[in-house]
Amino acid sequence: MTDRVPIVAGNWKMNKTAGETAVLIREIWAGLQADSGNLPCEVVVAPPFTSIPAAAEALLNTTIQLAGQNLFWEESGAFTGEVSGPMLKEAGCSHVIIGHSERRQYFAETDATVKKRITAAMKCDLVPIFCLGERLEERQSGRTFEVVETQLKSGLAGTIPHDPKRFVIAYEPVWAIGTGLTATPEQAQEVHALLRIKLGDLYGKSFAAEVRILYGGSVKPSNSRELMACEDIDGSLVGGASLTSADFLGIIRSGIS
């Protein structure tokens, strides 16, 4: 058995205005309070940058935590359109998503820039949610383990996370993000188990045993219970299903009951 506390994180992507963000947070919190108000599960929401102030205000007096969807590796400077770690921290964020496949696909992020972002996040005491995962052609050619191991080692090269409880990995097979396809529990578990072994090689078995590894990729209430029952799956990074309180609460409940 492990004492890893599950995490369910909602990545709202480019959705929800400030007003819509406040409404959704109030709905989620009302649902959590109706259950018990203090569930043994960490809940994180990641709204768009423009909605972070509204989210921070709505999250006052709740146990829900706030994440940015990305950050730049410099703290300030001539980097038009970017947001730094200290800016996210001051705005009320405790976590930040790094290396999401959409960032890699559409905005040319690489393993090298992911590493810089992870280092920057830890420097300003933000918890990285480090995303990795293979594309469909990589899975079909039998390269899944090779790809995720390379992403893991490259993203962490020279980096030493000191507190395993403040470092999160999210395995998101690219072919399952927003497609309606989902890795089977067996497919997800074998990758999570591999990642934990490789983390042990890098930082020791004790460290690896405490790191939370989330699954992401078309997670919804109908499949989340089976996924989160797997030994090495410690929660989920949820996309579309986190945009409605009923679906997001259903996923939260499935992982803790």
PDB file of C-alpha atoms in Angstrom:
ATOM      1  CA  MET A   1       0.000   0.000   0.000  1.00  0.00           C
ATOM      2  CA  THR A   2       1.051   3.576  -0.533  1.00  0.00           C
ATOM      3  CA  ASP A   3       0.183   6.818   1.189  1.00  0.00           C
ATOM      4  CA  ARG A   4       0.238   8.759  -2.095  1.00  0.00           C
ATOM      5  CA  VAL A   5      -2.700  11.161  -1.973  1.00  0.00           C
ATOM      6  CA  PRO A   6      -4.584  11.093  -5.301  1.00  0.00           C
ATOM      7  CA  ILE A   7      -4.753  14.237  -7.423  1.00  0.00           C
ATOM      8  CA  VAL A   8      -7.465  15.152  -9.898  1.00  0.00           C
ATOM      9  CA  ALA A   9      -6.448  18.178 -11.975  1.00  0.00           C
ATOM     10  CA  GLY A  10      -8.649  19.945 -14.492  1.00  0.00           C
ATOM     11  CA  ASN A  11      -6.919  21.494 -17.496  1.00  0.00           C
ATOM     12  CA  TRP A  12      -9.447  23.935 -18.923  1.00  0.00           C
ATOM     13  CA  LYS A  13      -7.225  24.779 -21.899  1.00  0.00           C
ATOM     14  CA  MET A  14      -8.541  27.798 -23.883  1.00  0.00           C
ATOM     15  CA  ASN A  15     -11.977  27.695 -22.288  1.00  0.00           C
ATOM     16  CA  LYS A  16     -13.870  29.743 -19.697  1.00  0.00           C
ATOM     17  CA  THR A  17     -13.972  33.494 -19.337  1.00  0.00           C
ATOM     18  CA  ALA A  18     -13.351  35.011 -15.914  1.00  0.00           C
ATOM     19  CA  GLY A  19     -17.055  35.014 -15.125  1.00  0.00           C
ATOM     20  CA  GLU A  20     -17.536  31.436 -16.313  1.00  0.00           C
ATOM     21  CA  THR A  21     -14.502  30.386 -14.276  1.00  0.00           C
ATOM     22  CA  ALA A  22     -15.960  31.761 -11.061  1.00  0.00           C
ATOM     23  CA  VAL A  23     -19.282  30.018 -11.694  1.00  0.00           C
ATOM     24  CA  LEU A  24     -17.667  26.635 -12.406  1.00  0.00           C
ATOM     25  CA  ILE A  25     -15.445  26.819  -9.328  1.00  0.00           C
ATOM     26  CA  ARG A  26     -18.426  27.597  -7.120  1.00  0.00           C
ATOM     27  CA  GLU A  27     -20.280  24.609  -8.575  1.00  0.00           C
ATOM     28  CA  ILE A  28     -17.327  22.269  -8.023  1.00  0.00           C
ATOM     29  CA  TRP A  29     -16.795  23.446  -4.463  1.00  0.00           C
ATOM     30  CA  ALA A  30     -20.500  23.112  -3.656  1.00  0.00           C
ATOM     31  CA  GLY A  31     -20.359  19.531  -4.879  1.00  0.00           C
ATOM     32  CA  LEU A  32     -17.288  18.742  -2.802  1.00  0.00           C
ATOM     33  CA  GLN A  33     -18.871  20.242   0.294  1.00  0.00           C
ATOM     34  CA  ALA A  34     -21.995  18.186  -0.291  1.00  0.00           C
ATOM     35  CA  ASP A  35     -19.828  15.065  -0.225  1.00  0.00           C
ATOM     36  CA  SER A  36     -17.846  15.942   2.899  1.00  0.00           C
ATOM     37  CA  GLY A  37     -15.927  19.148   2.265  1.00  0.00           C
ATOM     38  CA  ASN A  38     -12.617  17.501   3.071  1.00  0.00           C
ATOM     39  CA  LEU A  39     -12.082  14.615   0.677  1.00  0.00           C
ATOM     40  CA  PRO A  40      -8.833  12.575   0.729  1.00  0.00           C
ATOM     41  CA  CYS A  41      -7.977  13.815  -2.739  1.00  0.00           C
ATOM     42  CA  GLU A  42      -6.167  16.914  -3.986  1.00  0.00           C
ATOM     43  CA  VAL A  43      -8.171  18.897  -6.529  1.00  0.00           C
ATOM     44  CA  VAL A  44      -6.455  21.335  -8.886  1.00  0.00           C
ATOM     45  CA  VAL A  45      -7.928  23.552 -11.611  1.00  0.00           C
ATOM     46  CA  ALA A  46      -5.972  25.220 -14.424  1.00  0.00           C
ATOM     47  CA  PRO A  47      -7.973  28.004 -16.101  1.00  0.00           C
ATOM     48  CA  PRO A  48      -6.621  30.264 -18.864  1.00  0.00           C
ATOM     49  CA  PHE A  49      -4.202  32.975 -17.755  1.00  0.00           C
ATOM     50  CA  THR A  50      -6.817  35.730 -18.068  1.00  0.00           C
ATOM     51  CA  SER A  51      -9.124  33.861 -15.683  1.00  0.00           C
ATOM     52  CA  ILE A  52      -6.541  33.154 -12.974  1.00  0.00           C
ATOM     53  CA  PRO A  53      -7.375  36.254 -10.861  1.00  0.00           C
ATOM     54  CA  ALA A  54     -11.091  35.382 -10.897  1.00  0.00           C
ATOM     55  CA  ALA A  55     -10.234  31.789 -10.059  1.00  0.00           C
ATOM     56  CA  ALA A  56      -7.986  32.804  -7.167  1.00  0.00           C
ATOM     57  CA  GLU A  57     -10.781  34.924  -5.708  1.00  0.00           C
ATOM     58  CA  ALA A  58     -13.359  32.160  -6.121  1.00  0.00           C
ATOM     59  CA  LEU A  59     -11.004  29.639  -4.501  1.00  0.00           C
ATOM     60  CA  LEU A  60     -10.601  31.605  -1.270  1.00  0.00           C
ATOM     61  CA  ASN A  61     -11.750  29.506   1.710  1.00  0.00           C
ATOM     62  CA  THR A  62     -11.713  26.301  -0.352  1.00  0.00           C
ATOM     63  CA  THR A  63      -9.213  23.443  -0.514  1.00  0.00           C
ATOM     64  CA  ILE A  64      -9.091  23.479  -4.319  1.00  0.00           C
ATOM     65  CA  GLN A  65      -5.672  24.464  -5.667  1.00  0.00           C
ATOM     66  CA  LEU A  66      -4.839  26.641  -8.664  1.00  0.00           C
ATOM     67  CA  ALA A  67      -2.486  25.915 -11.575  1.00  0.00           C
ATOM     68  CA  GLY A  68      -1.135  27.766 -14.572  1.00  0.00           C
ATOM     69  CA  GLN A  69      -1.236  26.018 -17.934  1.00  0.00           C
ATOM     70  CA  ASN A  70       2.348  26.950 -18.806  1.00  0.00           C
ATOM     71  CA  LEU A  71       5.226  29.208 -17.785  1.00  0.00           C
ATOM     72  CA  PHE A  72       8.368  30.664 -19.347  1.00  0.00           C
ATOM     73  CA  TRP A  73      11.785  29.843 -17.926  1.00  0.00           C
ATOM     74  CA  GLU A  74      12.945  33.427 -17.394  1.00  0.00           C
ATOM     75  CA  GLU A  75      11.551  35.492 -14.530  1.00  0.00           C
ATOM     76  CA  SER A  76      11.238  38.710 -16.563  1.00  0.00           C
ATOM     77  CA  GLY A  77      12.400  40.283 -19.793  1.00  0.00           C
ATOM     78  CA  ALA A  78      11.545  40.945 -23.420  1.00  0.00           C
ATOM     79  CA  PHE A  79       9.446  37.823 -24.003  1.00  0.00           C
ATOM     80  CA  THR A  80       6.190  39.083 -25.463  1.00  0.00           C
ATOM     81  CA  GLY A  81       3.185  36.919 -24.641  1.00  0.00           C
ATOM     82  CA  GLU A  82       4.912  34.820 -21.982  1.00  0.00           C
ATOM     83  CA  VAL A  83       4.181  34.448 -18.258  1.00  0.00           C
ATOM     84  CA  SER A  84       6.808  33.779 -15.597  1.00  0.00           C
ATOM     85  CA  GLY A  85       6.793  31.568 -12.528  1.00  0.00           C
ATOM     86  CA  PRO A  86       6.844  34.486 -10.071  1.00  0.00           C
ATOM     87  CA  MET A  87       3.852  35.995 -11.879  1.00  0.00           C
ATOM     88  CA  LEU A  88       1.887  32.764 -11.480  1.00  0.00           C
ATOM     89  CA  LYS A  89       2.935  32.453  -7.850  1.00  0.00           C
ATOM     90  CA  GLU A  90       1.860  36.015  -7.041  1.00  0.00           C
ATOM     91  CA  ALA A  91      -1.472  35.428  -8.807  1.00  0.00           C
ATOM     92  CA  GLY A  92      -2.213  32.545  -6.433  1.00  0.00           C
ATOM     93  CA  CYS A  93      -1.017  29.450  -8.310  1.00  0.00           C
ATOM     94  CA  SER A  94       0.506  26.505  -6.479  1.00  0.00           C
ATOM     95  CA  HIS A  95       0.969  24.257  -9.551  1.00  0.00           C
ATOM     96  CA  VAL A  96       1.830  24.623 -13.222  1.00  0.00           C
ATOM     97  CA  ILE A  97       1.309  22.274 -16.169  1.00  0.00           C
ATOM     98  CA  ILE A  98       4.484  21.772 -18.197  1.00  0.00           C
ATOM     99  CA  GLY A  99       5.094  20.011 -21.501  1.00  0.00           C
ATOM    100  CA  HIS A 100       1.504  19.279 -22.478  1.00  0.00           C
ATOM    101  CA  SER A 101       1.336  17.634 -25.902  1.00  0.00           C
ATOM    102  CA  GLU A 102      -0.606  20.577 -27.314  1.00  0.00           C
ATOM    103  CA  ARG A 103       2.242  22.867 -26.309  1.00  0.00           C
ATOM    104  CA  ARG A 104       4.689  20.494 -27.972  1.00  0.00           C
ATOM    105  CA  GLN A 105       2.531  20.118 -31.095  1.00  0.00           C
ATOM    106  CA  TYR A 106       1.391  23.692 -31.723  1.00  0.00           C
ATOM    107  CA  PHE A 107       4.048  25.810 -30.025  1.00  0.00           C
ATOM    108  CA  ALA A 108       7.254  23.902 -30.775  1.00  0.00           C
ATOM    109  CA  GLU A 109       8.060  22.970 -27.191  1.00  0.00           C
ATOM    110  CA  THR A 110      10.803  20.379 -26.898  1.00  0.00           C
ATOM    111  CA  ASP A 111      12.238  18.157 -24.189  1.00  0.00           C
ATOM    112  CA  ALA A 112      14.957  20.793 -23.732  1.00  0.00           C
ATOM    113  CA  THR A 113      12.504  23.654 -23.168  1.00  0.00           C
ATOM    114  CA  VAL A 114      10.378  21.448 -20.935  1.00  0.00           C
ATOM    115  CA  LYS A 115      13.441  20.920 -18.762  1.00  0.00           C
ATOM    116  CA  LYS A 116      13.956  24.696 -18.506  1.00  0.00           C
ATOM    117  CA  ARG A 117      10.344  25.178 -17.488  1.00  0.00           C
ATOM    118  CA  ILE A 118      10.496  22.457 -14.836  1.00  0.00           C
ATOM    119  CA  THR A 119      13.618  24.048 -13.359  1.00  0.00           C
ATOM    120  CA  ALA A 120      11.965  27.482 -13.367  1.00  0.00           C
ATOM    121  CA  ALA A 121       8.826  26.137 -11.687  1.00  0.00           C
ATOM    122  CA  MET A 122      10.736  24.502  -8.855  1.00  0.00           C
ATOM    123  CA  LYS A 123      12.874  27.608  -8.380  1.00  0.00           C
ATOM    124  CA  CYS A 124       9.800  29.641  -7.461  1.00  0.00           C
ATOM    125  CA  ASP A 125       8.143  26.827  -5.478  1.00  0.00           C
ATOM    126  CA  LEU A 126       5.483  25.878  -7.995  1.00  0.00           C
ATOM    127  CA  VAL A 127       4.611  22.182  -8.248  1.00  0.00           C
ATOM    128  CA  PRO A 128       5.328  21.012 -11.820  1.00  0.00           C
ATOM    129  CA  ILE A 129       2.767  18.755 -13.487  1.00  0.00           C
ATOM    130  CA  PHE A 130       5.187  17.295 -16.035  1.00  0.00           C
ATOM    131  CA  CYS A 131       3.329  15.876 -19.061  1.00  0.00           C
ATOM    132  CA  LEU A 132       4.677  13.216 -21.384  1.00  0.00           C
ATOM    133  CA  GLY A 133       3.306  10.605 -23.745  1.00  0.00           C
ATOM    134  CA  GLU A 134       3.622   8.934 -27.124  1.00  0.00           C
ATOM    135  CA  ARG A 135       1.914   9.644 -30.443  1.00  0.00           C
ATOM    136  CA  LEU A 136      -0.252   7.026 -32.162  1.00  0.00           C
ATOM    137  CA  GLU A 137       2.416   6.055 -34.692  1.00  0.00           C
ATOM    138  CA  GLU A 138       4.934   5.615 -31.890  1.00  0.00           C
ATOM    139  CA  ARG A 139       2.625   3.250 -30.028  1.00  0.00           C
ATOM    140  CA  GLN A 140       1.794   1.324 -33.189  1.00  0.00           C
ATOM    141  CA  SER A 141       5.494   0.866 -33.925  1.00  0.00           C
ATOM    142  CA  GLY A 142       6.149  -0.468 -30.412  1.00  0.00           C
ATOM    143  CA  ARG A 143       8.146   2.562 -29.257  1.00  0.00           C
ATOM    144  CA  THR A 144       5.962   3.673 -26.341  1.00  0.00           C
ATOM    145  CA  PHE A 145       8.464   2.783 -23.600  1.00  0.00           C
ATOM    146  CA  GLU A 146      11.371   4.275 -25.539  1.00  0.00           C
ATOM    147  CA  VAL A 147       9.526   7.553 -26.143  1.00  0.00           C
ATOM    148  CA  VAL A 148       8.283   8.148 -22.608  1.00  0.00           C
ATOM    149  CA  GLU A 149      11.625   7.159 -21.076  1.00  0.00           C
ATOM    150  CA  THR A 150      13.419   9.632 -23.350  1.00  0.00           C
ATOM    151  CA  GLN A 151      10.938  12.380 -22.474  1.00  0.00           C
ATOM    152  CA  LEU A 152      11.309  11.648 -18.772  1.00  0.00           C
ATOM    153  CA  LYS A 153      15.102  11.623 -18.742  1.00  0.00           C
ATOM    154  CA  SER A 154      15.448  14.634 -21.061  1.00  0.00           C
ATOM    155  CA  GLY A 155      12.924  16.696 -19.124  1.00  0.00           C
ATOM    156  CA  LEU A 156      14.690  15.966 -15.848  1.00  0.00           C
ATOM    157  CA  ALA A 157      18.326  15.977 -16.998  1.00  0.00           C
ATOM    158  CA  GLY A 158      20.435  17.650 -14.334  1.00  0.00           C
ATOM    159  CA  THR A 159      17.339  18.419 -12.262  1.00  0.00           C
ATOM    160  CA  ILE A 160      16.978  17.265  -8.687  1.00  0.00           C
ATOM    161  CA  PRO A 161      13.426  17.507  -7.307  1.00  0.00           C
ATOM    162  CA  HIS A 162      13.951  17.519  -3.543  1.00  0.00           C
ATOM    163  CA  ASP A 163      10.413  16.752  -2.399  1.00  0.00           C
ATOM    164  CA  PRO A 164       8.591  13.927  -4.202  1.00  0.00           C
ATOM    165  CA  LYS A 165       5.282  15.165  -2.829  1.00  0.00           C
ATOM    166  CA  ARG A 166       5.787  18.427  -4.739  1.00  0.00           C
ATOM    167  CA  PHE A 167       6.543  16.884  -8.102  1.00  0.00           C
ATOM    168  CA  VAL A 168       3.842  15.385 -10.328  1.00  0.00           C
ATOM    169  CA  ILE A 169       4.040  13.504 -13.617  1.00  0.00           C
ATOM    170  CA  ALA A 170       1.123  13.122 -16.018  1.00  0.00           C
ATOM    171  CA  TYR A 171       1.218  10.342 -18.586  1.00  0.00           C
ATOM    172  CA  GLU A 172      -0.947  11.463 -21.491  1.00  0.00           C
ATOM    173  CA  PRO A 173      -0.832   9.299 -24.616  1.00  0.00           C
ATOM    174  CA  VAL A 174      -1.177  11.880 -27.377  1.00  0.00           C
ATOM    175  CA  TRP A 175      -3.478   9.634 -29.383  1.00  0.00           C
ATOM    176  CA  ALA A 176      -5.999   9.688 -26.512  1.00  0.00           C
ATOM    177  CA  ILE A 177      -6.157  13.459 -25.896  1.00  0.00           C
ATOM    178  CA  GLY A 178      -9.442  14.909 -27.079  1.00  0.00           C
ATOM    179  CA  THR A 179     -10.071  11.974 -29.394  1.00  0.00           C
ATOM    180  CA  GLY A 180     -12.478   9.966 -27.292  1.00  0.00           C
ATOM    181  CA  LEU A 181      -9.943   7.145 -27.292  1.00  0.00           C
ATOM    182  CA  THR A 182      -8.595   6.070 -23.909  1.00  0.00           C
ATOM    183  CA  ALA A 183      -5.738   3.799 -22.989  1.00  0.00           C
ATOM    184  CA  THR A 184      -6.977   0.631 -21.360  1.00  0.00           C
ATOM    185  CA  PRO A 185      -6.176   0.322 -17.652  1.00  0.00           C
ATOM    186  CA  GLU A 186      -3.582  -2.301 -18.601  1.00  0.00           C
ATOM    187  CA  GLN A 187      -1.917  -0.008 -21.170  1.00  0.00           C
ATOM    188  CA  ALA A 188      -1.878   2.913 -18.755  1.00  0.00           C
ATOM    189  CA  GLN A 189      -0.622   0.867 -15.804  1.00  0.00           C
ATOM    190  CA  GLU A 190       2.306  -0.605 -17.685  1.00  0.00           C
ATOM    191  CA  VAL A 191       3.539   2.867 -18.670  1.00  0.00           C
ATOM    192  CA  HIS A 192       3.013   4.243 -15.158  1.00  0.00           C
ATOM    193  CA  ALA A 193       4.934   1.300 -13.726  1.00  0.00           C
ATOM    194  CA  LEU A 194       7.781   1.914 -16.182  1.00  0.00           C
ATOM    195  CA  LEU A 195       7.909   5.607 -15.255  1.00  0.00           C
ATOM    196  CA  ARG A 196       8.118   4.746 -11.558  1.00  0.00           C
ATOM    197  CA  ILE A 197      10.965   2.311 -12.218  1.00  0.00           C
ATOM    198  CA  LYS A 198      12.850   4.918 -14.260  1.00  0.00           C
ATOM    199  CA  LEU A 199      12.278   7.543 -11.559  1.00  0.00           C
ATOM    200  CA  GLY A 200      13.779   5.053  -9.128  1.00  0.00           C
ATOM    201  CA  ASP A 201      16.828   4.707 -11.356  1.00  0.00           C
ATOM    202  CA  LEU A 202      17.224   8.503 -11.371  1.00  0.00           C
ATOM    203  CA  TYR A 203      16.442   9.421  -7.777  1.00  0.00           C
ATOM    204  CA  GLY A 204      16.066   6.209  -5.776  1.00  0.00           C
ATOM    205  CA  LYS A 205      13.186   3.855  -5.051  1.00  0.00           C
ATOM    206  CA  SER A 206      11.985   5.802  -2.028  1.00  0.00           C
ATOM    207  CA  PHE A 207      11.591   8.983  -4.076  1.00  0.00           C
ATOM    208  CA  ALA A 208       9.852   7.112  -6.907  1.00  0.00           C
ATOM    209  CA  ALA A 209       7.415   5.473  -4.499  1.00  0.00           C
ATOM    210  CA  GLU A 210       6.152   8.876  -3.334  1.00  0.00           C
ATOM    211  CA  VAL A 211       5.781  10.707  -6.660  1.00  0.00           C
ATOM    212  CA  ARG A 212       2.214  10.957  -7.940  1.00  0.00           C
ATOM    213  CA  ILE A 213       1.795   9.873 -11.579  1.00  0.00           C
ATOM    214  CA  LEU A 214      -1.480  10.915 -13.174  1.00  0.00           C
ATOM    215  CA  TYR A 215      -3.200   9.562 -16.261  1.00  0.00           C
ATOM    216  CA  GLY A 216      -4.670  11.894 -18.872  1.00  0.00           C
ATOM    217  CA  GLY A 217      -6.384  11.251 -22.185  1.00  0.00           C
ATOM    218  CA  SER A 218     -10.180  11.386 -22.597  1.00  0.00           C
ATOM    219  CA  VAL A 219     -10.755  10.710 -18.902  1.00  0.00           C
ATOM    220  CA  LYS A 220     -14.440  10.796 -17.971  1.00  0.00           C
ATOM    221  CA  PRO A 221     -16.633   9.479 -15.151  1.00  0.00           C
ATOM    222  CA  SER A 222     -17.381   6.280 -17.067  1.00  0.00           C
ATOM    223  CA  ASN A 223     -13.733   5.170 -17.253  1.00  0.00           C
ATOM    224  CA  SER A 224     -11.989   6.964 -14.405  1.00  0.00           C
ATOM    225  CA  ARG A 225     -12.787   4.469 -11.648  1.00  0.00           C
ATOM    226  CA  GLU A 226     -11.151   1.573 -13.472  1.00  0.00           C
ATOM    227  CA  LEU A 227      -8.110   3.670 -14.409  1.00  0.00           C
ATOM    228  CA  MET A 228      -7.540   5.048 -10.931  1.00  0.00           C
ATOM    229  CA  ALA A 229      -7.840   1.599  -9.402  1.00  0.00           C
ATOM    230  CA  CYS A 230      -4.503   0.680 -10.988  1.00  0.00           C
ATOM    231  CA  GLU A 231      -1.571   0.387  -8.609  1.00  0.00           C
ATOM    232  CA  ASP A 232       0.621   3.088 -10.133  1.00  0.00           C
ATOM    233  CA  ILE A 233      -2.075   5.546 -11.265  1.00  0.00           C
ATOM    234  CA  ASP A 234      -2.447   8.281  -8.664  1.00  0.00           C
ATOM    235  CA  GLY A 235      -5.192  10.371 -10.206  1.00  0.00           C
ATOM    236  CA  SER A 236      -5.901  12.090 -13.477  1.00  0.00           C
ATOM    237  CA  LEU A 237      -5.266  15.181 -15.559  1.00  0.00           C
ATOM    238  CA  VAL A 238      -8.665  15.884 -17.045  1.00  0.00           C
ATOM    239  CA  GLY A 239      -9.399  17.942 -20.156  1.00  0.00           C
ATOM    240  CA  GLY A 240     -12.893  18.288 -21.598  1.00  0.00           C
ATOM    241  CA  ALA A 241     -14.622  16.535 -18.715  1.00  0.00           C
ATOM    242  CA  SER A 242     -13.308  19.155 -16.286  1.00  0.00           C
ATOM    243  CA  LEU A 243     -15.370  21.872 -18.003  1.00  0.00           C
ATOM    244  CA  THR A 244     -18.629  20.765 -16.388  1.00  0.00           C
ATOM    245  CA  SER A 245     -18.990  20.367 -12.648  1.00  0.00           C
ATOM    246  CA  ALA A 246     -21.018  17.154 -12.899  1.00  0.00           C
ATOM    247  CA  ASP A 247     -18.390  15.334 -14.956  1.00  0.00           C
ATOM    248  CA  PHE A 248     -15.435  16.683 -12.973  1.00  0.00           C
ATOM    249  CA  LEU A 249     -17.051  15.790  -9.661  1.00  0.00           C
ATOM    250  CA  GLY A 250     -17.861  12.335 -11.022  1.00  0.00           C
ATOM    251  CA  ILE A 251     -14.177  11.774 -11.768  1.00  0.00           C
ATOM    252  CA  ILE A 252     -13.106  13.070  -8.359  1.00  0.00           C
ATOM    253  CA  ARG A 253     -15.562  10.756  -6.625  1.00  0.00           C
ATOM    254  CA  SER A 254     -14.527   7.728  -8.689  1.00  0.00           C
ATOM    255  CA  GLY A 255     -10.948   8.010  -7.533  1.00  0.00           C
ATOM    256  CA  ILE A 256     -11.617   8.109  -3.830  1.00  0.00           C
ATOM    257  CA  SER A 257     -14.515   5.801  -3.203  1.00  0.00           C
TER     258      SER A 257
END
